[in-house]
Amino acid sequence: GLCEYNRVQKKNIYTKEYVPSGTKFKIVLNIKNQLFRDQIVDSLKMLSNYGGLGSHSRNGFGSLYIDDLPGSLRLLEAPKSFSSLSNKSFFFNKFGIKDKWEDALSEIGKAYRDARNSLEPRRHYVKRSLIAKPLIVKGEVNISERHSKPYFLHVSKLPNGKYQGQILFMPYNYHDTAKRKEYFQTCEKMNQKLNQLSAGAK
């Protein structure tokens, strides 16, 4: 869940309701149509391996682990107008292995922030706004229009009980066709930085 640092209590205080870490639940599917079954299982695999439940799931919140999902994921040949796995997708999974999920989430969060900030000098917001909006910097800029970033932060629980962060790049065809080429160029620059940061992680 989202939290804020409380200076009086000198600790993070959760600001929204959340499901406690380690909570277990069962998913029961009763599906007669095989086509629907495959689509639902694919969706659950995406959710378990790359996504999350609740708010800020693209930032790694709400990560979960689902046992016993059969089969492998299928790729599309090219990006669509919506986020989807394609031949332009890329998986950054060389981050360090941590004892706590909080440390794994912190590592990929900092990597994403550092890569995004490396796109342009301070107080410039053209390329960063191509990655995601809204973009709000107190006292400097407030771009309130919305579009989701093509990066999905996720924390995976490993068989040994430890945790590892990962980032899935899953681009889509940018809604403004005049800026689409610049969007993909900006993503490529950010990917190079993420690749450098993940490879150097411990």
mmCIF file of C-alpha atoms in Angstrom:
data_model
loop_
_atom_site.group_PDB
_atom_site.id
_atom_site.type_symbol
_atom_site.label_atom_id
_atom_site.label_comp_id
_atom_site.label_asym_id
_atom_site.label_seq_id
_atom_site.Cartn_x
_atom_site.Cartn_y
_atom_site.Cartn_z
ATOM 1 C CA GLY A 1 0.000 0.000 0.000
ATOM 2 C CA LEU A 2 0.951 3.656 -0.423
ATOM 3 C CA CYS A 3 2.591 5.293 2.546
ATOM 4 C CA GLU A 4 4.046 8.590 3.685
ATOM 5 C CA TYR A 5 6.880 9.255 6.100
ATOM 6 C CA ASN A 6 5.655 10.563 9.472
ATOM 7 C CA ARG A 7 8.307 12.847 10.968
ATOM 8 C CA VAL A 8 6.788 12.673 14.472
ATOM 9 C CA GLN A 9 6.618 8.868 14.638
ATOM 10 C CA LYS A 10 9.760 8.586 12.458
ATOM 11 C CA LYS A 11 8.345 5.817 10.282
ATOM 12 C CA ASN A 12 6.249 5.229 7.179
ATOM 13 C CA ILE A 13 2.488 5.361 7.752
ATOM 14 C CA TYR A 14 0.161 3.640 5.277
ATOM 15 C CA THR A 15 -2.296 6.095 3.712
ATOM 16 C CA LYS A 16 -4.571 3.542 2.007
ATOM 17 C CA GLU A 17 -6.045 0.196 2.916
ATOM 18 C CA TYR A 18 -3.987 -2.760 1.750
ATOM 19 C CA VAL A 19 -3.854 -6.538 1.758
ATOM 20 C CA PRO A 20 -1.072 -7.601 4.158
ATOM 21 C CA SER A 21 2.012 -9.210 2.649
ATOM 22 C CA GLY A 22 1.840 -13.018 2.705
ATOM 23 C CA THR A 23 -1.964 -13.188 2.502
ATOM 24 C CA LYS A 24 -3.119 -16.352 0.718
ATOM 25 C CA PHE A 25 -6.294 -16.887 -1.287
ATOM 26 C CA LYS A 26 -7.689 -19.406 -3.765
ATOM 27 C CA ILE A 27 -8.837 -18.726 -7.325
ATOM 28 C CA VAL A 28 -11.461 -21.162 -8.641
ATOM 29 C CA LEU A 29 -12.279 -21.105 -12.372
ATOM 30 C CA ASN A 30 -15.243 -22.954 -13.857
ATOM 31 C CA ILE A 31 -15.033 -22.331 -17.620
ATOM 32 C CA LYS A 32 -16.730 -24.394 -20.315
ATOM 33 C CA ASN A 33 -15.288 -22.676 -23.400
ATOM 34 C CA GLN A 34 -11.633 -23.641 -24.051
ATOM 35 C CA LEU A 35 -10.950 -20.354 -25.890
ATOM 36 C CA PHE A 36 -12.067 -18.310 -22.890
ATOM 37 C CA ARG A 37 -10.052 -20.578 -20.589
ATOM 38 C CA ASP A 38 -6.823 -19.926 -22.519
ATOM 39 C CA GLN A 39 -7.408 -16.164 -22.492
ATOM 40 C CA ILE A 40 -8.120 -16.118 -18.770
ATOM 41 C CA VAL A 41 -5.082 -18.276 -17.954
ATOM 42 C CA ASP A 42 -2.898 -15.998 -20.118
ATOM 43 C CA SER A 43 -4.253 -12.978 -18.230
ATOM 44 C CA LEU A 44 -3.514 -14.611 -14.876
ATOM 45 C CA LYS A 45 0.029 -15.420 -16.024
ATOM 46 C CA MET A 46 0.578 -11.792 -17.004
ATOM 47 C CA LEU A 47 -0.833 -10.654 -13.667
ATOM 48 C CA SER A 48 1.310 -13.061 -11.653
ATOM 49 C CA ASN A 49 4.559 -12.573 -13.572
ATOM 50 C CA TYR A 50 4.483 -8.886 -14.484
ATOM 51 C CA GLY A 51 1.559 -7.003 -12.934
ATOM 52 C CA GLY A 52 -0.314 -6.449 -9.711
ATOM 53 C CA LEU A 53 -3.652 -5.697 -8.095
ATOM 54 C CA GLY A 54 -4.918 -2.343 -6.868
ATOM 55 C CA SER A 55 -3.605 1.176 -7.340
ATOM 56 C CA HIS A 56 -0.118 1.914 -8.662
ATOM 57 C CA SER A 57 0.345 -1.660 -9.909
ATOM 58 C CA ARG A 58 2.656 -0.449 -12.705
ATOM 59 C CA ASN A 59 4.901 0.865 -9.934
ATOM 60 C CA GLY A 60 5.216 -2.582 -8.384
ATOM 61 C CA PHE A 61 2.447 -2.380 -5.785
ATOM 62 C CA GLY A 62 0.068 -5.322 -5.460
ATOM 63 C CA SER A 63 2.506 -7.920 -6.816
ATOM 64 C CA LEU A 64 1.310 -11.467 -6.251
ATOM 65 C CA TYR A 65 2.327 -15.056 -6.930
ATOM 66 C CA ILE A 66 -0.006 -17.668 -8.441
ATOM 67 C CA ASP A 67 0.886 -21.379 -8.296
ATOM 68 C CA ASP A 68 0.362 -23.922 -11.079
ATOM 69 C CA LEU A 69 -0.344 -21.837 -14.174
ATOM 70 C CA PRO A 70 0.211 -24.048 -17.266
ATOM 71 C CA GLY A 71 1.586 -23.117 -20.679
ATOM 72 C CA SER A 72 3.599 -20.178 -21.968
ATOM 73 C CA LEU A 73 2.718 -16.640 -22.998
ATOM 74 C CA ARG A 74 2.131 -15.710 -26.628
ATOM 75 C CA LEU A 75 3.689 -12.632 -28.270
ATOM 76 C CA LEU A 76 2.130 -10.332 -30.831
ATOM 77 C CA GLU A 77 4.197 -9.343 -33.853
ATOM 78 C CA ALA A 78 4.061 -5.596 -33.245
ATOM 79 C CA PRO A 79 2.829 -3.078 -30.677
ATOM 80 C CA LYS A 80 -0.877 -2.265 -30.686
ATOM 81 C CA SER A 81 -2.678 0.868 -29.578
ATOM 82 C CA PHE A 82 -2.818 -0.664 -26.088
ATOM 83 C CA SER A 83 -0.157 -2.275 -23.878
ATOM 84 C CA SER A 84 0.540 -5.805 -25.117
ATOM 85 C CA LEU A 85 3.461 -8.203 -25.393
ATOM 86 C CA SER A 86 5.125 -7.800 -28.782
ATOM 87 C CA ASN A 87 8.459 -8.149 -30.538
ATOM 88 C CA LYS A 88 9.408 -4.750 -29.097
ATOM 89 C CA SER A 89 8.870 -5.855 -25.503
ATOM 90 C CA PHE A 90 11.906 -6.243 -23.256
ATOM 91 C CA PHE A 91 12.398 -7.741 -19.821
ATOM 92 C CA PHE A 92 14.872 -6.297 -17.307
ATOM 93 C CA ASN A 93 15.402 -9.088 -14.778
ATOM 94 C CA LYS A 94 19.039 -8.841 -13.665
ATOM 95 C CA PHE A 95 18.334 -6.904 -10.490
ATOM 96 C CA GLY A 96 19.668 -8.081 -7.136
ATOM 97 C CA ILE A 97 18.122 -10.787 -4.970
ATOM 98 C CA LYS A 98 16.853 -9.391 -1.663
ATOM 99 C CA ASP A 99 15.692 -10.798 1.671
ATOM 100 C CA LYS A 100 12.733 -8.382 1.832
ATOM 101 C CA TRP A 101 10.215 -7.513 -0.888
ATOM 102 C CA GLU A 102 10.455 -3.856 0.177
ATOM 103 C CA ASP A 103 14.153 -3.797 -0.746
ATOM 104 C CA ALA A 104 13.467 -5.405 -4.125
ATOM 105 C CA LEU A 105 10.721 -2.871 -4.865
ATOM 106 C CA SER A 106 12.935 0.008 -3.748
ATOM 107 C CA GLU A 107 15.725 -1.092 -6.090
ATOM 108 C CA ILE A 108 13.584 -1.200 -9.230
ATOM 109 C CA GLY A 109 11.770 2.004 -8.244
ATOM 110 C CA LYS A 110 15.079 3.867 -8.008
ATOM 111 C CA ALA A 111 16.280 2.343 -11.286
ATOM 112 C CA TYR A 112 13.129 3.488 -13.077
ATOM 113 C CA ARG A 113 13.426 6.992 -11.587
ATOM 114 C CA ASP A 114 17.122 7.278 -12.475
ATOM 115 C CA ALA A 115 16.526 6.072 -16.046
ATOM 116 C CA ARG A 116 13.634 8.492 -16.554
ATOM 117 C CA ASN A 117 15.621 11.399 -15.100
ATOM 118 C CA SER A 118 18.558 10.600 -17.416
ATOM 119 C CA LEU A 119 16.463 11.380 -20.500
ATOM 120 C CA GLU A 120 16.982 15.148 -20.339
ATOM 121 C CA PRO A 121 18.464 17.872 -18.136
ATOM 122 C CA ARG A 122 16.731 19.057 -14.983
ATOM 123 C CA ARG A 123 13.774 21.392 -15.516
ATOM 124 C CA HIS A 124 13.140 19.929 -18.980
ATOM 125 C CA TYR A 125 9.976 17.860 -19.273
ATOM 126 C CA VAL A 126 9.504 17.001 -22.957
ATOM 127 C CA LYS A 127 10.915 13.474 -23.058
ATOM 128 C CA ARG A 128 9.799 12.501 -19.562
ATOM 129 C CA SER A 129 6.231 13.456 -20.444
ATOM 130 C CA LEU A 130 6.418 11.067 -23.421
ATOM 131 C CA ILE A 131 7.025 8.186 -21.008
ATOM 132 C CA ALA A 132 4.104 8.912 -18.677
ATOM 133 C CA LYS A 133 1.676 11.578 -17.537
ATOM 134 C CA PRO A 134 0.644 13.229 -15.301
ATOM 135 C CA LEU A 135 3.989 14.860 -14.639
ATOM 136 C CA ILE A 136 3.961 17.044 -11.549
ATOM 137 C CA VAL A 137 7.027 18.817 -10.165
ATOM 138 C CA LYS A 138 6.203 21.131 -7.270
ATOM 139 C CA GLY A 139 6.761 24.780 -8.150
ATOM 140 C CA GLU A 140 7.894 23.983 -11.708
ATOM 141 C CA VAL A 141 5.410 22.093 -13.865
ATOM 142 C CA ASN A 142 1.993 20.433 -13.673
ATOM 143 C CA ILE A 143 1.056 18.380 -16.740
ATOM 144 C CA SER A 144 -2.250 16.860 -15.723
ATOM 145 C CA GLU A 145 -3.272 14.976 -18.874
ATOM 146 C CA ARG A 146 -2.885 11.214 -18.569
ATOM 147 C CA HIS A 147 -1.258 8.365 -20.407
ATOM 148 C CA SER A 148 0.222 5.263 -18.815
ATOM 149 C CA LYS A 149 3.875 4.409 -18.937
ATOM 150 C CA PRO A 150 4.988 1.342 -20.933
ATOM 151 C CA TYR A 151 6.991 0.051 -17.946
ATOM 152 C CA PHE A 152 5.617 -2.485 -15.474
ATOM 153 C CA LEU A 153 7.516 -2.809 -12.186
ATOM 154 C CA HIS A 154 7.023 -6.093 -10.355
ATOM 155 C CA VAL A 155 8.466 -8.009 -7.392
ATOM 156 C CA SER A 156 8.738 -11.789 -7.742
ATOM 157 C CA LYS A 157 9.034 -14.247 -4.889
ATOM 158 C CA LEU A 158 11.723 -16.827 -5.647
ATOM 159 C CA PRO A 159 11.650 -20.553 -4.754
ATOM 160 C CA ASN A 160 14.210 -19.912 -1.985
ATOM 161 C CA GLY A 161 11.857 -17.403 -0.309
ATOM 162 C CA LYS A 162 13.865 -14.347 -1.364
ATOM 163 C CA TYR A 163 12.677 -11.547 -3.671
ATOM 164 C CA GLN A 164 13.788 -10.022 -6.945
ATOM 165 C CA GLY A 165 12.536 -6.937 -8.748
ATOM 166 C CA GLN A 166 11.978 -6.824 -12.487
ATOM 167 C CA ILE A 167 10.760 -4.340 -15.075
ATOM 168 C CA LEU A 168 8.802 -5.271 -18.183
ATOM 169 C CA PHE A 169 8.906 -2.825 -21.101
ATOM 170 C CA MET A 170 5.666 -3.283 -23.023
ATOM 171 C CA PRO A 171 5.222 -0.403 -25.497
ATOM 172 C CA TYR A 172 2.157 0.594 -27.449
ATOM 173 C CA ASN A 173 1.645 2.823 -30.477
ATOM 174 C CA TYR A 174 1.739 6.309 -28.992
ATOM 175 C CA HIS A 175 -1.645 8.030 -29.281
ATOM 176 C CA ASP A 176 -0.194 11.151 -30.960
ATOM 177 C CA THR A 177 1.098 9.895 -34.320
ATOM 178 C CA ALA A 178 3.241 13.021 -34.801
ATOM 179 C CA LYS A 179 5.185 12.131 -31.642
ATOM 180 C CA ARG A 180 5.251 8.349 -32.097
ATOM 181 C CA LYS A 181 8.774 8.176 -33.557
ATOM 182 C CA GLU A 182 10.135 10.382 -30.746
ATOM 183 C CA TYR A 183 8.278 8.221 -28.206
ATOM 184 C CA PHE A 184 10.017 5.037 -29.378
ATOM 185 C CA GLN A 185 13.396 6.817 -29.545
ATOM 186 C CA THR A 186 12.916 8.064 -25.979
ATOM 187 C CA CYS A 187 11.959 4.580 -24.808
ATOM 188 C CA GLU A 188 15.076 3.150 -26.461
ATOM 189 C CA LYS A 189 17.275 5.660 -24.624
ATOM 190 C CA MET A 190 15.584 4.818 -21.335
ATOM 191 C CA ASN A 191 15.933 1.086 -22.013
ATOM 192 C CA GLN A 192 19.670 1.474 -22.507
ATOM 193 C CA LYS A 193 19.949 3.136 -19.097
ATOM 194 C CA LEU A 194 17.733 0.477 -17.438
ATOM 195 C CA ASN A 195 19.827 -2.269 -18.985
ATOM 196 C CA GLN A 196 22.960 -0.643 -17.558
ATOM 197 C CA LEU A 197 21.395 -0.221 -14.101
ATOM 198 C CA SER A 198 19.971 -3.750 -13.922
ATOM 199 C CA ALA A 199 23.215 -5.365 -15.112
ATOM 200 C CA GLY A 200 25.145 -3.506 -12.403
ATOM 201 C CA ALA A 201 22.701 -4.354 -9.615
ATOM 202 C CA LYS A 202 23.752 -6.477 -6.644
#
